[in-house]
């Protein structure tokens, strides 16, 4: 994968010579002594706190300062301290990218973008015109939109959507074409939490003559619960907006690749600079601050989600609980095999992992099917106190949303129904509040919902129907007498 450009200025600046993996292209970032730098053998949270956060050599500041300058002085023409123009490189962005490359096990280099969609755009722009992408069918709505409406209409890229959870090996292999450039995986998927066996897909891709790259969107599990590069993936993509930042105050995306993909990272780095969809220094600083507590937060997210999922299983108002960490989930064993080494080490301290299936924390996302369809689901969402009805996920606060009416409303109704995104489906992003309070909140909302919707005093009924792309864009309330 090459681009016609001067090799020294691969992204239009000498900053492109940075590897921005563990060394980040600087021999001593901020002048910090190498003897005190974090080691690759350090634990997850140790890396999260220390990588890219070396004390400032001038002031001794423990927290890196925010570098807001857009341009940097040169001692003579072309001679500088590693930075020229902030679109091409910024100390805060570099520090964050260095941190991400260390947290994503197997990572060599990371690149950050102004949003997860911008990161998606850069990856698909790398394909060029034409070509083919094989994607999991239950893909994030924004990714589906980009594949179909942008890459498809503007680049001529064709996409085939396949159920990578259930499809047989032969079906997946047959779906790969001679011009397939990329296999796009989400696991667990959004919002039905399908679990894809990453090593199995990688094996199929490697056997096929076209040898497409394998990308894994690791947003839902974060680098704490999953290490796709260790499992064989070529690219990991994140919406940093979600768990990695974790505080619902930054919009950002990232891609991470292993060290051996040197041409791939240079191509992506060129696109990052040329397209200009880069995050600000302040947002980079915020995301780095958020990532410091990723390990602690993901433990709390997982413990709360597992406890809530167990309670929801017992509720008569709930038709189905979808949480792969439950022993009753059909892909529980596959989910456990894909858990990262550091998360397994933590989980094994308190969980007997010797059985074929068992309950274990598996991120903070739960999807539930509420009995009674959309009217019941809508009433339930209105009754919640601690769970805020809002899009997005992965923040410290708990959020709830209705995929068919919110995040996935842009999908054609036929596609939603095929994927199981029905009127009764609710997605919960379980935060890190006290777990008992979250359980109480959900149980009381279910009880109030059930009493209201099942009463005989409905003033009028709501008919669940499609309104095209405007489906459910206007809130419909169930009124009771």
Tab-separated table of C-alpha atoms in Angstrom:
chain	number	residue	atom	x	y	z
A	1	UNK	CA	0.000	0.000	0.000
A	2	UNK	CA	1.900	3.032	-1.219
A	3	UNK	CA	1.170	6.611	-2.037
A	4	UNK	CA	3.000	8.862	-4.479
A	5	UNK	CA	4.814	11.226	-2.103
A	6	UNK	CA	8.240	12.087	-0.806
A	7	UNK	CA	9.166	9.308	1.619
A	8	UNK	CA	10.646	11.738	4.147
A	9	UNK	CA	7.465	13.815	4.196
A	10	UNK	CA	4.939	10.988	4.159
A	11	UNK	CA	2.225	13.216	5.627
A	12	UNK	CA	3.475	16.517	4.366
A	13	UNK	CA	5.839	17.050	7.283
A	14	UNK	CA	8.916	15.547	8.863
A	15	UNK	CA	6.654	14.711	11.797
A	16	UNK	CA	5.630	11.670	9.750
A	17	UNK	CA	8.876	9.987	10.760
A	18	UNK	CA	7.381	9.512	14.240
A	19	UNK	CA	6.438	5.924	14.922
A	20	UNK	CA	4.120	7.045	17.717
A	21	UNK	CA	4.087	3.598	19.117
A	22	UNK	CA	5.987	3.042	22.342
A	23	UNK	CA	8.777	5.480	21.486
A	24	UNK	CA	6.358	7.905	19.801
A	25	UNK	CA	9.141	8.968	17.485
A	26	UNK	CA	10.910	10.912	20.228
A	27	UNK	CA	13.934	9.487	21.973
A	28	UNK	CA	12.837	11.047	25.260
A	29	UNK	CA	9.323	12.447	25.307
A	30	UNK	CA	9.395	15.619	27.424
A	31	UNK	CA	13.026	14.812	28.259
A	32	UNK	CA	12.034	12.157	30.759
A	33	UNK	CA	14.773	9.738	31.717
A	34	UNK	CA	14.421	6.393	29.959
A	35	UNK	CA	15.191	4.567	33.212
A	36	UNK	CA	11.920	5.849	34.694
A	37	UNK	CA	9.768	5.184	31.661
A	38	UNK	CA	6.964	2.594	31.892
A	39	UNK	CA	7.812	-0.949	30.868
A	40	UNK	CA	5.802	-3.094	28.466
A	41	UNK	CA	5.582	-5.649	31.263
A	42	UNK	CA	3.723	-3.191	33.506
A	43	UNK	CA	0.084	-3.907	34.225
A	44	UNK	CA	-2.849	-2.361	32.351
A	45	UNK	CA	-3.640	0.414	34.828
A	46	UNK	CA	0.046	1.174	35.369
A	47	UNK	CA	0.443	1.773	31.638
A	48	UNK	CA	-2.771	3.792	31.537
A	49	UNK	CA	-1.523	6.170	34.206
A	50	UNK	CA	2.109	6.552	33.197
A	51	UNK	CA	2.551	6.131	29.433
A	52	UNK	CA	2.642	9.537	27.757
A	53	UNK	CA	2.432	11.304	31.127
A	54	UNK	CA	6.073	11.807	31.969
A	55	UNK	CA	6.709	14.865	34.206
A	56	UNK	CA	7.422	18.081	32.333
A	57	UNK	CA	11.222	18.640	32.226
A	58	UNK	CA	10.928	22.419	32.619
A	59	UNK	CA	8.378	22.789	35.410
A	60	UNK	CA	8.217	19.285	36.836
A	61	UNK	CA	4.441	19.247	36.277
A	62	UNK	CA	3.147	15.719	36.881
A	63	UNK	CA	0.237	16.207	34.473
A	64	UNK	CA	1.227	17.123	30.887
A	65	UNK	CA	0.447	20.739	29.990
A	66	UNK	CA	-1.979	21.554	27.179
A	67	UNK	CA	-0.119	22.710	24.070
A	68	UNK	CA	-2.563	25.008	22.256
A	69	UNK	CA	-0.082	26.436	19.765
A	70	UNK	CA	-0.943	25.774	16.130
A	71	UNK	CA	2.620	26.352	14.891
A	72	UNK	CA	6.122	25.706	16.224
A	73	UNK	CA	9.396	27.613	15.905
A	74	UNK	CA	12.209	26.327	13.690
A	75	UNK	CA	15.852	27.121	14.465
A	76	UNK	CA	16.593	27.074	10.747
A	77	UNK	CA	14.729	25.988	7.649
A	78	UNK	CA	13.372	22.492	8.245
A	79	UNK	CA	15.072	22.147	11.656
A	80	UNK	CA	12.658	21.874	14.573
A	81	UNK	CA	11.953	19.937	17.751
A	82	UNK	CA	9.607	17.414	16.180
A	83	UNK	CA	6.646	19.681	15.488
A	84	UNK	CA	5.815	22.113	12.701
A	85	UNK	CA	2.054	22.560	12.459
A	86	UNK	CA	-0.563	21.187	14.829
A	87	UNK	CA	-2.602	19.401	12.168
A	88	UNK	CA	0.457	17.264	11.413
A	89	UNK	CA	1.437	16.724	15.016
A	90	UNK	CA	0.823	18.073	18.511
A	91	UNK	CA	2.420	17.073	21.843
A	92	UNK	CA	-0.948	16.247	23.449
A	93	UNK	CA	-2.133	14.204	20.495
A	94	UNK	CA	1.176	12.348	20.364
A	95	UNK	CA	1.000	11.587	24.084
A	96	UNK	CA	-2.521	10.192	23.687
A	97	UNK	CA	-1.562	8.116	20.648
A	98	UNK	CA	1.419	6.717	22.489
A	99	UNK	CA	-0.858	5.759	25.391
A	100	UNK	CA	-3.408	4.080	23.101
A	101	UNK	CA	-0.712	2.040	21.366
A	102	UNK	CA	0.390	0.728	24.769
A	103	UNK	CA	-3.114	-0.050	26.092
A	104	UNK	CA	-4.239	-1.969	23.000
A	105	UNK	CA	-2.200	-5.133	23.545
A	106	UNK	CA	-0.137	-5.922	20.463
A	107	UNK	CA	-0.302	-2.305	19.312
A	108	UNK	CA	2.622	-0.629	17.612
A	109	UNK	CA	1.169	2.694	16.487
A	110	UNK	CA	-2.023	4.630	17.060
A	111	UNK	CA	-3.648	7.502	15.210
A	112	UNK	CA	-6.439	9.681	16.587
A	113	UNK	CA	-9.191	11.442	14.645
A	114	UNK	CA	-11.877	14.037	15.294
A	115	UNK	CA	-14.512	11.311	15.729
A	116	UNK	CA	-15.055	7.587	15.344
A	117	UNK	CA	-16.724	8.323	12.024
A	118	UNK	CA	-13.632	10.231	10.878
A	119	UNK	CA	-11.505	7.214	11.788
A	120	UNK	CA	-13.915	5.035	9.800
A	121	UNK	CA	-13.622	7.428	6.865
A	122	UNK	CA	-9.831	7.293	6.880
A	123	UNK	CA	-9.778	3.488	6.911
A	124	UNK	CA	-12.256	3.253	4.041
A	125	UNK	CA	-10.487	6.014	2.081
A	126	UNK	CA	-7.373	3.855	2.285
A	127	UNK	CA	-9.167	1.262	0.144
A	128	UNK	CA	-9.403	3.726	-2.727
A	129	UNK	CA	-11.961	3.447	-5.511
A	130	UNK	CA	-13.792	0.204	-6.073
A	131	UNK	CA	-13.092	-2.888	-4.093
A	132	UNK	CA	-15.220	-4.823	-1.669
A	133	UNK	CA	-15.795	-4.892	2.082
A	134	UNK	CA	-17.258	-7.820	4.023
A	135	UNK	CA	-18.984	-6.512	7.151
A	136	UNK	CA	-20.815	-8.023	10.082
A	137	UNK	CA	-24.511	-7.449	9.454
A	138	UNK	CA	-25.375	-5.955	12.855
A	139	UNK	CA	-22.944	-3.081	12.476
A	140	UNK	CA	-23.184	0.333	14.162
A	141	UNK	CA	-25.682	2.525	12.296
A	142	UNK	CA	-23.083	5.201	11.537
A	143	UNK	CA	-20.733	2.611	10.052
A	144	UNK	CA	-23.565	1.179	7.932
A	145	UNK	CA	-24.344	4.693	6.711
A	146	UNK	CA	-20.716	5.365	5.789
A	147	UNK	CA	-20.299	2.038	4.021
A	148	UNK	CA	-23.493	2.419	2.005
A	149	UNK	CA	-23.914	6.153	1.469
A	150	UNK	CA	-20.324	7.430	1.383
A	151	UNK	CA	-17.904	4.642	0.458
A	152	UNK	CA	-20.573	3.013	-1.691
A	153	UNK	CA	-21.874	6.067	-3.519
A	154	UNK	CA	-18.680	8.147	-3.733
A	155	UNK	CA	-15.933	5.518	-3.909
A	156	UNK	CA	-17.747	2.684	-5.628
A	157	UNK	CA	-16.945	0.356	-2.728
A	158	UNK	CA	-19.364	-2.580	-2.460
A	159	UNK	CA	-20.243	-4.030	0.931
A	160	UNK	CA	-21.670	-7.452	1.740
A	161	UNK	CA	-23.271	-7.816	5.171
A	162	UNK	CA	-23.049	-11.271	6.745
A	163	UNK	CA	-24.039	-12.606	10.163
A	164	UNK	CA	-20.502	-13.381	11.294
A	165	UNK	CA	-21.833	-14.876	14.529
A	166	UNK	CA	-24.020	-17.569	13.003
A	167	UNK	CA	-22.750	-18.055	9.435
A	168	UNK	CA	-20.869	-21.264	8.651
A	169	UNK	CA	-17.194	-21.080	7.762
A	170	UNK	CA	-17.942	-21.973	4.135
A	171	UNK	CA	-20.498	-19.179	3.846
A	172	UNK	CA	-18.057	-16.586	5.159
A	173	UNK	CA	-15.260	-17.843	2.920
A	174	UNK	CA	-17.569	-17.721	-0.104
A	175	UNK	CA	-18.576	-14.140	0.729
A	176	UNK	CA	-14.940	-13.014	0.362
A	177	UNK	CA	-14.269	-11.944	-3.216
A	178	UNK	CA	-11.100	-11.523	-5.221
A	179	UNK	CA	-11.396	-7.762	-4.704
A	180	UNK	CA	-12.261	-7.901	-0.984
A	181	UNK	CA	-9.954	-5.449	0.775
A	182	UNK	CA	-11.335	-5.466	4.287
A	183	UNK	CA	-13.402	-7.530	6.736
A	184	UNK	CA	-15.197	-5.300	9.244
A	185	UNK	CA	-15.999	-6.840	12.619
A	186	UNK	CA	-17.817	-5.469	15.622
A	187	UNK	CA	-17.934	-7.694	18.662
A	188	UNK	CA	-20.109	-7.528	20.573
A	189	UNK	CA	-22.267	-5.843	17.974
A	190	UNK	CA	-24.402	-2.766	18.453
A	191	UNK	CA	-27.123	-3.132	19.662
A	192	UNK	CA	-27.913	-6.878	19.723
A	193	UNK	CA	-24.523	-7.861	21.211
A	194	UNK	CA	-23.710	-10.635	18.754
A	195	UNK	CA	-20.348	-12.206	19.588
A	196	UNK	CA	-17.957	-12.811	16.696
A	197	UNK	CA	-15.110	-15.316	16.986
A	198	UNK	CA	-12.191	-13.097	15.908
A	199	UNK	CA	-9.531	-15.833	15.497
A	200	UNK	CA	-11.936	-17.857	13.346
A	201	UNK	CA	-12.569	-14.909	11.007
A	202	UNK	CA	-8.851	-14.122	10.855
A	203	UNK	CA	-8.117	-17.730	9.911
A	204	UNK	CA	-10.648	-17.606	7.072
A	205	UNK	CA	-9.236	-14.303	5.816
A	206	UNK	CA	-5.667	-15.607	5.822
A	207	UNK	CA	-6.636	-18.698	3.823
A	208	UNK	CA	-8.399	-16.759	1.095
A	209	UNK	CA	-6.253	-15.721	-1.920
A	210	UNK	CA	-7.298	-12.053	-1.580
A	211	UNK	CA	-6.061	-11.981	2.056
A	212	UNK	CA	-8.193	-9.023	3.140
A	213	UNK	CA	-7.259	-6.987	6.193
A	214	UNK	CA	-9.321	-7.695	9.308
A	215	UNK	CA	-10.564	-4.706	11.293
A	216	UNK	CA	-12.231	-4.976	14.709
A	217	UNK	CA	-14.260	-2.148	16.192
A	218	UNK	CA	-13.361	-2.635	19.856
A	219	UNK	CA	-15.455	0.252	21.189
A	220	UNK	CA	-17.901	-1.804	23.290
A	221	UNK	CA	-15.295	-3.817	25.214
A	222	UNK	CA	-12.378	-1.344	25.183
A	223	UNK	CA	-8.743	-2.506	25.423
A	224	UNK	CA	-9.446	-3.695	28.957
A	225	UNK	CA	-11.763	-6.585	28.054
A	226	UNK	CA	-10.539	-7.410	24.552
A	227	UNK	CA	-7.215	-7.479	22.667
A	228	UNK	CA	-8.121	-8.031	18.982
A	229	UNK	CA	-4.564	-7.487	17.714
A	230	UNK	CA	-3.364	-10.380	19.883
A	231	UNK	CA	-6.146	-12.469	18.306
A	232	UNK	CA	-4.830	-11.706	14.819
A	233	UNK	CA	-6.650	-8.556	13.695
A	234	UNK	CA	-4.780	-6.066	11.498
A	235	UNK	CA	-6.553	-2.909	12.650
A	236	UNK	CA	-8.448	-1.962	15.792
A	237	UNK	CA	-10.849	0.970	15.688
A	238	UNK	CA	-12.315	2.845	18.650
A	239	UNK	CA	-14.801	5.570	19.247
A	240	UNK	CA	-12.799	7.169	22.035
A	241	UNK	CA	-15.955	9.120	22.843
A	242	UNK	CA	-17.184	6.033	24.663
A	243	UNK	CA	-15.289	3.994	27.261
A	244	UNK	CA	-11.720	5.144	26.716
A	245	UNK	CA	-12.516	8.790	27.435
A	246	UNK	CA	-15.372	7.692	29.651
A	247	UNK	CA	-16.779	11.056	30.714
A	248	UNK	CA	-19.118	12.023	27.841
A	249	UNK	CA	-17.224	15.234	27.128
A	250	UNK	CA	-15.073	14.370	24.090
A	251	UNK	CA	-15.899	13.269	20.544
A	252	UNK	CA	-12.930	11.368	19.091
A	253	UNK	CA	-11.880	8.197	17.284
A	254	UNK	CA	-8.705	6.161	16.865
A	255	UNK	CA	-7.119	3.322	14.926
A	256	UNK	CA	-4.335	1.109	16.273
A	257	UNK	CA	-2.199	-1.279	14.242
A	258	UNK	CA	0.512	-3.798	15.170
A	259	UNK	CA	4.218	-2.964	14.673
A	260	UNK	CA	4.695	-5.078	11.526
A	261	UNK	CA	2.155	-3.060	9.510
A	262	UNK	CA	4.555	-0.220	8.701
A	263	UNK	CA	3.105	0.583	5.257
A	264	UNK	CA	-0.409	0.507	6.650
A	265	UNK	CA	0.312	2.998	9.420
A	266	UNK	CA	2.151	5.337	7.043
A	267	UNK	CA	-0.779	5.269	4.635
A	268	UNK	CA	-3.213	6.023	7.481
A	269	UNK	CA	-0.930	8.732	8.869
A	270	UNK	CA	-0.843	10.399	5.453
A	271	UNK	CA	-4.655	10.328	5.319
A	272	UNK	CA	-4.926	11.646	8.874
A	273	UNK	CA	-2.881	14.702	7.926
A	274	UNK	CA	-4.259	15.146	4.412
A	275	UNK	CA	-7.917	14.850	5.441
A	276	UNK	CA	-7.291	16.964	8.528
A	277	UNK	CA	-9.920	15.337	10.734
A	278	UNK	CA	-7.710	15.520	13.817
A	279	UNK	CA	-8.681	16.112	17.442
A	280	UNK	CA	-7.763	19.317	19.246
A	281	UNK	CA	-4.993	19.504	21.812
A	282	UNK	CA	-7.552	20.073	24.568
A	283	UNK	CA	-9.682	17.086	23.558
A	284	UNK	CA	-6.531	14.948	23.372
A	285	UNK	CA	-5.615	16.060	26.876
A	286	UNK	CA	-9.122	15.248	28.146
A	287	UNK	CA	-9.108	11.799	26.526
A	288	UNK	CA	-5.705	10.995	27.995
A	289	UNK	CA	-6.945	12.047	31.415
A	290	UNK	CA	-10.019	9.844	31.010
A	291	UNK	CA	-8.002	6.840	29.857
A	292	UNK	CA	-5.957	6.872	33.075
A	293	UNK	CA	-8.904	5.346	34.940
A	294	UNK	CA	-10.027	2.981	32.158
A	295	UNK	CA	-9.076	-0.200	34.021
A	296	UNK	CA	-10.812	0.844	37.232
A	297	UNK	CA	-13.904	2.008	35.380
A	298	UNK	CA	-14.231	-1.080	33.194
A	299	UNK	CA	-14.158	-3.317	36.239
A	300	UNK	CA	-16.994	-1.317	37.773
A	301	UNK	CA	-18.958	-1.221	34.503
A	302	UNK	CA	-18.639	-4.994	34.173
A	303	UNK	CA	-19.558	-5.815	37.760
A	304	UNK	CA	-22.613	-3.543	37.679
A	305	UNK	CA	-23.762	-4.837	34.297
A	306	UNK	CA	-23.460	-8.487	35.336
A	307	UNK	CA	-25.392	-7.894	38.569
A	308	UNK	CA	-28.140	-6.018	36.710
A	309	UNK	CA	-28.338	-8.650	33.964
A	310	UNK	CA	-28.874	-11.364	36.574
A	311	UNK	CA	-31.755	-9.421	38.100
A	312	UNK	CA	-33.325	-8.684	34.715
A	313	UNK	CA	-33.350	-12.401	33.924
A	314	UNK	CA	-35.828	-12.894	36.774
A	315	UNK	CA	-38.209	-10.102	35.811
A	316	UNK	CA	-41.570	-11.047	34.208
A	317	UNK	CA	-41.637	-7.744	32.308
A	318	UNK	CA	-38.511	-8.745	30.370
A	319	UNK	CA	-38.736	-11.101	27.417
A	320	UNK	CA	-34.982	-11.503	26.847
A	321	UNK	CA	-31.734	-10.316	28.420
A	322	UNK	CA	-28.760	-10.086	26.061
A	323	UNK	CA	-25.446	-10.038	27.942
A	324	UNK	CA	-22.710	-12.423	26.736
A	325	UNK	CA	-21.231	-12.598	30.229
A	326	UNK	CA	-24.246	-14.590	31.431
A	327	UNK	CA	-23.738	-18.349	31.509
A	328	UNK	CA	-27.093	-18.721	29.752
A	329	UNK	CA	-25.973	-16.713	26.707
A	330	UNK	CA	-25.464	-18.979	23.708
A	331	UNK	CA	-22.028	-17.477	22.957
A	332	UNK	CA	-20.781	-17.319	26.541
A	333	UNK	CA	-17.862	-19.684	25.876
A	334	UNK	CA	-16.820	-17.806	22.725
A	335	UNK	CA	-16.995	-14.516	24.615
A	336	UNK	CA	-14.753	-15.882	27.382
A	337	UNK	CA	-12.165	-17.164	24.897
A	338	UNK	CA	-11.905	-13.654	23.480
A	339	UNK	CA	-11.404	-11.878	26.802
A	340	UNK	CA	-7.998	-10.216	27.192
A	341	UNK	CA	-5.306	-11.801	29.350
A	342	UNK	CA	-5.335	-8.991	31.919
A	343	UNK	CA	-9.139	-9.084	32.269
A	344	UNK	CA	-9.083	-12.885	32.645
A	345	UNK	CA	-6.491	-12.534	35.388
A	346	UNK	CA	-8.758	-10.144	37.287
A	347	UNK	CA	-11.958	-12.151	36.723
A	348	UNK	CA	-10.309	-15.434	37.747
A	349	UNK	CA	-9.555	-14.058	41.211
A	350	UNK	CA	-13.232	-14.206	42.177
A	351	UNK	CA	-14.813	-16.512	39.588
A	352	UNK	CA	-14.510	-20.243	39.027
A	353	UNK	CA	-13.612	-20.335	35.339
A	354	UNK	CA	-13.233	-24.115	35.059
A	355	UNK	CA	-16.790	-24.796	33.861
A	356	UNK	CA	-17.791	-24.733	30.208
A	357	UNK	CA	-20.016	-21.698	30.820
A	358	UNK	CA	-20.209	-19.318	33.770
A	359	UNK	CA	-21.205	-15.777	34.672
A	360	UNK	CA	-18.474	-13.160	34.291
A	361	UNK	CA	-18.208	-9.378	33.755
A	362	UNK	CA	-18.139	-8.602	30.026
A	363	UNK	CA	-18.256	-4.853	29.656
A	364	UNK	CA	-21.051	-2.507	30.575
A	365	UNK	CA	-23.549	-2.963	27.724
A	366	UNK	CA	-26.854	-4.839	28.137
A	367	UNK	CA	-29.706	-5.095	25.666
A	368	UNK	CA	-33.166	-6.198	26.804
A	369	UNK	CA	-36.434	-6.950	25.056
A	370	UNK	CA	-39.342	-5.492	27.001
A	371	UNK	CA	-42.636	-7.377	26.840
A	372	UNK	CA	-45.288	-5.252	25.169
A	373	UNK	CA	-43.162	-3.844	22.345
A	374	UNK	CA	-42.579	-0.172	21.729
A	375	UNK	CA	-45.311	1.252	24.014
A	376	UNK	CA	-43.945	-0.727	26.949
A	377	UNK	CA	-40.326	0.078	26.110
A	378	UNK	CA	-41.108	3.774	25.764
A	379	UNK	CA	-42.915	3.845	29.085
A	380	UNK	CA	-40.031	2.001	30.774
A	381	UNK	CA	-37.496	4.517	29.441
A	382	UNK	CA	-39.593	7.431	30.702
A	383	UNK	CA	-39.780	5.945	34.205
A	384	UNK	CA	-36.028	5.616	34.767
A	385	UNK	CA	-34.457	7.974	37.295
A	386	UNK	CA	-30.703	7.295	37.180
A	387	UNK	CA	-30.451	5.987	33.617
A	388	UNK	CA	-30.631	9.035	31.338
A	389	UNK	CA	-32.518	8.609	28.067
A	390	UNK	CA	-29.771	9.590	25.620
A	391	UNK	CA	-27.684	8.294	22.772
A	392	UNK	CA	-24.030	7.251	23.137
A	393	UNK	CA	-22.558	4.992	25.797
A	394	UNK	CA	-19.493	4.254	27.877
A	395	UNK	CA	-19.572	7.216	30.250
A	396	UNK	CA	-19.398	6.996	34.016
A	397	UNK	CA	-23.121	7.775	34.095
A	398	UNK	CA	-25.748	5.214	33.088
A	399	UNK	CA	-27.600	5.794	29.811
A	400	UNK	CA	-30.563	4.090	28.167
A	401	UNK	CA	-31.753	4.328	24.588
A	402	UNK	CA	-34.223	2.867	22.089
A	403	UNK	CA	-32.189	1.666	19.065
A	404	UNK	CA	-35.087	1.463	16.606
A	405	UNK	CA	-36.151	5.022	17.382
A	406	UNK	CA	-32.762	6.586	18.067
A	407	UNK	CA	-29.323	5.243	17.099
A	408	UNK	CA	-30.508	2.858	14.384
A	409	UNK	CA	-33.544	4.731	13.074
A	410	UNK	CA	-31.668	5.424	9.839
A	411	UNK	CA	-31.685	1.747	8.928
A	412	UNK	CA	-34.560	0.590	6.716
A	413	UNK	CA	-37.277	-1.065	8.798
A	414	UNK	CA	-36.849	-4.348	6.941
A	415	UNK	CA	-33.161	-4.355	7.878
A	416	UNK	CA	-33.953	-3.534	11.509
A	417	UNK	CA	-36.462	-6.348	11.768
A	418	UNK	CA	-34.049	-8.803	10.196
A	419	UNK	CA	-31.412	-7.852	12.779
A	420	UNK	CA	-33.825	-8.107	15.692
A	421	UNK	CA	-33.909	-4.356	16.353
A	422	UNK	CA	-37.566	-4.385	17.291
A	423	UNK	CA	-39.809	-1.937	19.092
A	424	UNK	CA	-39.288	-3.632	22.432
A	425	UNK	CA	-35.468	-3.582	22.302
A	426	UNK	CA	-33.759	-1.274	24.804
A	427	UNK	CA	-30.004	-0.755	25.109
A	428	UNK	CA	-28.527	0.012	28.516
A	429	UNK	CA	-25.082	1.506	29.062
A	430	UNK	CA	-24.491	0.589	32.688
A	431	UNK	CA	-22.434	3.202	34.503
A	432	UNK	CA	-20.308	3.076	37.613
A	433	UNK	CA	-22.829	4.385	40.121
A	434	UNK	CA	-23.567	2.188	43.141
A	435	UNK	CA	-24.828	-1.059	41.647
A	436	UNK	CA	-27.718	-1.474	44.095
A	437	UNK	CA	-29.050	1.969	43.127
A	438	UNK	CA	-29.022	1.058	39.433
A	439	UNK	CA	-30.840	-2.208	40.078
A	440	UNK	CA	-33.474	-0.421	42.153
A	441	UNK	CA	-33.929	2.198	39.436
A	442	UNK	CA	-34.485	-0.385	36.687
A	443	UNK	CA	-36.780	-2.608	38.767
A	444	UNK	CA	-38.983	0.310	39.810
A	445	UNK	CA	-39.180	1.557	36.224
A	446	UNK	CA	-40.233	-1.895	35.070
A	447	UNK	CA	-42.908	-2.099	37.753
A	448	UNK	CA	-44.282	1.362	36.943
A	449	UNK	CA	-44.138	0.601	33.213
A	450	UNK	CA	-45.980	-2.682	33.676
A	451	UNK	CA	-48.683	-1.137	35.820
A	452	UNK	CA	-49.255	1.649	33.309
A	453	UNK	CA	-49.118	-0.231	30.024
A	454	UNK	CA	-51.016	-3.310	31.204
A	455	UNK	CA	-53.857	-1.264	32.688
A	456	UNK	CA	-57.179	-1.252	30.898
A	457	UNK	CA	-57.396	2.520	30.980
A	458	UNK	CA	-55.361	3.307	27.896
A	459	UNK	CA	-56.624	6.527	26.388
A	460	UNK	CA	-55.376	5.461	22.988
A	461	UNK	CA	-53.233	2.742	21.488
A	462	UNK	CA	-49.949	3.225	19.705
A	463	UNK	CA	-49.476	1.332	16.501
A	464	UNK	CA	-45.875	0.302	15.770
A	465	UNK	CA	-45.289	1.094	12.152
A	466	UNK	CA	-42.583	2.393	9.859
A	467	UNK	CA	-42.432	5.990	8.807
A	468	UNK	CA	-39.502	5.420	6.457
A	469	UNK	CA	-36.312	7.126	7.551
A	470	UNK	CA	-38.355	9.341	9.842
A	471	UNK	CA	-39.517	6.329	11.860
A	472	UNK	CA	-39.908	7.292	15.508
A	473	UNK	CA	-38.195	10.630	14.970
A	474	UNK	CA	-41.097	12.135	16.914
A	475	UNK	CA	-41.644	10.814	20.422
A	476	UNK	CA	-44.954	9.025	20.968
A	477	UNK	CA	-46.273	8.911	24.494
A	478	UNK	CA	-48.700	6.385	25.964
A	479	UNK	CA	-51.315	8.288	27.950
A	480	UNK	CA	-53.261	6.574	30.701
A	481	UNK	CA	-56.459	7.620	32.403
